[in-house]
mmCIF file of C-alpha atoms and ligand atoms in Angstrom:
data_model
loop_
_atom_site.group_PDB
_atom_site.id
_atom_site.type_symbol
_atom_site.label_atom_id
_atom_site.label_comp_id
_atom_site.label_asym_id
_atom_site.label_seq_id
_atom_site.Cartn_x
_atom_site.Cartn_y
_atom_site.Cartn_z
ATOM 1 C CA UNK A 202 104.053 79.997 84.172
ATOM 2 C CA UNK A 203 106.639 82.643 83.400
ATOM 3 C CA UNK A 204 110.201 81.894 84.505
ATOM 4 C CA UNK A 205 109.140 78.441 85.690
ATOM 5 C CA UNK A 206 112.435 77.058 84.455
ATOM 6 C CA UNK A 207 114.842 74.778 86.266
ATOM 7 C CA UNK A 208 118.227 76.496 86.079
ATOM 8 C CA UNK A 209 120.227 74.179 88.348
ATOM 9 C CA UNK A 210 119.607 70.901 90.189
ATOM 10 C CA UNK A 211 117.837 72.640 93.078
ATOM 11 C CA UNK A 212 116.628 76.031 91.858
ATOM 12 C CA UNK A 213 114.165 77.544 89.416
ATOM 13 C CA UNK A 214 114.481 80.954 87.810
ATOM 14 C CA UNK A 215 111.203 82.172 89.283
ATOM 15 C CA UNK A 216 112.561 81.830 92.827
ATOM 16 C CA UNK A 217 114.900 84.743 92.075
ATOM 17 C CA UNK A 218 112.324 87.101 90.574
ATOM 18 C CA UNK A 219 111.678 90.493 92.098
ATOM 19 C CA UNK A 220 108.700 90.105 94.410
ATOM 20 C CA UNK A 221 107.021 93.261 93.087
ATOM 21 C CA UNK A 222 107.439 93.141 89.302
ATOM 22 C CA UNK A 223 108.789 89.732 88.334
ATOM 23 C CA UNK A 224 111.948 91.074 86.729
ATOM 24 C CA UNK A 225 115.000 88.944 87.330
ATOM 25 C CA UNK A 226 118.746 89.354 87.199
ATOM 26 C CA UNK A 227 120.863 86.482 88.417
ATOM 27 C CA UNK A 228 124.609 86.119 88.578
ATOM 28 C CA UNK A 229 125.741 82.624 87.471
ATOM 29 C CA UNK A 230 128.262 82.665 90.291
ATOM 30 C CA UNK A 231 125.564 83.328 92.888
ATOM 31 C CA UNK A 232 123.617 80.354 91.582
ATOM 32 C CA UNK A 233 126.726 78.174 91.600
ATOM 33 C CA UNK A 234 127.527 79.026 95.211
ATOM 34 C CA UNK A 235 123.923 78.447 96.280
ATOM 35 C CA UNK A 236 124.092 74.985 94.714
ATOM 36 C CA UNK A 237 127.321 74.232 96.573
ATOM 37 C CA UNK A 238 125.768 75.422 99.821
ATOM 38 C CA UNK A 239 122.656 73.324 99.160
ATOM 39 C CA UNK A 240 124.825 70.225 98.611
ATOM 40 C CA UNK A 241 126.774 70.784 101.773
ATOM 41 C CA UNK A 242 123.839 71.729 103.997
ATOM 42 C CA UNK A 243 121.718 68.778 102.807
ATOM 43 C CA UNK A 244 118.540 70.729 103.501
ATOM 44 C CA UNK A 245 116.296 72.599 101.047
ATOM 45 C CA UNK A 246 117.186 76.272 100.675
ATOM 46 C CA UNK A 247 114.130 78.505 100.316
ATOM 47 C CA UNK A 248 114.870 81.823 98.625
ATOM 48 C CA UNK A 249 112.858 84.581 100.304
ATOM 49 C CA UNK A 250 114.413 87.445 98.343
ATOM 50 C CA UNK A 251 116.517 87.236 95.187
ATOM 51 C CA UNK A 252 116.721 90.018 92.642
ATOM 52 C CA UNK A 253 115.166 93.333 93.735
ATOM 53 C CA UNK A 254 114.423 96.140 91.324
ATOM 54 C CA UNK A 255 115.534 99.527 92.737
ATOM 55 C CA UNK A 256 111.965 100.497 93.705
ATOM 56 C CA UNK A 257 111.323 97.278 95.592
ATOM 57 C CA UNK A 258 114.707 97.482 97.279
ATOM 58 C CA UNK A 259 113.807 100.956 98.563
ATOM 59 C CA UNK A 260 110.395 99.773 99.736
ATOM 60 C CA UNK A 261 111.851 96.930 101.806
ATOM 61 C CA UNK A 262 114.486 99.215 103.304
ATOM 62 C CA UNK A 263 117.453 97.595 101.562
ATOM 63 C CA UNK A 264 120.823 99.313 101.448
ATOM 64 C CA UNK A 265 120.969 101.742 98.479
ATOM 65 C CA UNK A 266 123.790 99.747 96.895
ATOM 66 C CA UNK A 267 122.382 96.395 97.911
ATOM 67 C CA UNK A 268 123.794 93.395 96.070
ATOM 68 C CA UNK A 269 120.182 92.250 95.527
ATOM 69 C CA UNK A 270 119.850 95.047 92.936
ATOM 70 C CA UNK A 271 122.864 93.631 91.087
ATOM 71 C CA UNK A 272 121.590 90.053 91.047
ATOM 72 C CA UNK A 273 124.479 89.086 93.321
ATOM 73 C CA UNK A 274 122.600 88.318 96.554
ATOM 74 C CA UNK A 275 119.825 86.116 97.882
ATOM 75 C CA UNK A 276 118.174 85.706 101.256
ATOM 76 C CA UNK A 277 117.285 82.212 102.355
ATOM 77 C CA UNK A 278 114.920 81.082 105.053
ATOM 78 C CA UNK A 279 116.866 80.051 108.168
ATOM 79 C CA UNK A 280 115.676 79.456 111.708
ATOM 80 C CA UNK A 281 117.803 81.334 114.285
ATOM 81 C CA UNK A 282 119.320 78.088 115.554
ATOM 82 C CA UNK A 283 120.358 77.062 112.018
ATOM 83 C CA UNK A 284 122.034 80.342 111.097
ATOM 84 C CA UNK A 285 125.415 79.734 112.699
ATOM 85 C CA UNK A 286 125.961 76.451 110.849
ATOM 86 C CA UNK A 287 124.815 77.913 107.527
ATOM 87 C CA UNK A 288 126.920 81.048 108.071
ATOM 88 C CA UNK A 289 130.129 78.993 108.296
ATOM 89 C CA UNK A 290 129.220 76.910 105.251
ATOM 90 C CA UNK A 291 128.319 80.007 103.228
ATOM 91 C CA UNK A 292 131.717 81.536 103.962
ATOM 92 C CA UNK A 293 133.463 78.313 102.983
ATOM 93 C CA UNK A 294 131.754 78.133 99.565
ATOM 94 C CA UNK A 295 132.854 81.705 98.808
ATOM 95 C CA UNK A 296 130.138 84.165 99.813
ATOM 96 C CA UNK A 297 131.856 87.372 100.900
ATOM 97 C CA UNK A 298 128.778 89.017 102.396
ATOM 98 C CA UNK A 299 126.874 86.834 104.859
ATOM 99 C CA UNK A 300 124.451 88.402 107.324
ATOM 100 C CA UNK A 301 122.386 86.573 109.923
ATOM 101 C CA UNK A 302 118.826 87.874 110.213
ATOM 102 C CA UNK A 303 118.416 86.496 113.736
ATOM 103 C CA UNK A 304 114.776 86.309 114.808
ATOM 104 C CA UNK A 305 113.740 87.525 111.341
ATOM 105 C CA UNK A 306 114.623 83.997 110.198
ATOM 106 C CA UNK A 307 116.802 84.651 107.190
ATOM 107 C CA UNK A 308 120.392 84.500 106.098
ATOM 108 C CA UNK A 309 121.617 87.052 103.552
ATOM 109 C CA UNK A 310 124.122 85.665 101.050
ATOM 110 C CA UNK A 311 125.998 87.849 98.605
ATOM 111 C CA UNK A 312 129.310 88.460 96.962
ATOM 112 C CA UNK A 313 131.024 91.477 95.532
ATOM 113 C CA UNK A 314 132.553 91.291 92.078
HETATM 114 ZN ZN1 ZN B 281 110.278 94.955 91.272
HETATM 115 ZN ZN1 ZN B 282 119.600 90.180 101.586
#
């Protein structure tokens, strides 16, 4: 299976693929911070959106200059009651852009270069 490659202790490349076309761009620093967050949270982190090609980003209503298009952001699955704890941890490992999705059950994690 394409991109079925383990790229860190807890993540595979295919988890970061664009959901529409399978293209992938991934910042090493994003992956590093996700690993640190995974270690600290001690729960599996499920990536619901990683890289987005510009067309897909438009289709899902992402910000025009979304960090997903740069390979510098990922959304992870997070129940509303878990978001506050994960938000604080994400900030402490270095994410500069953390957005709680509330009832939409995700946490957006990104950083600006
Ligand atoms: Zn795409
Ligand atoms: Zn996002």
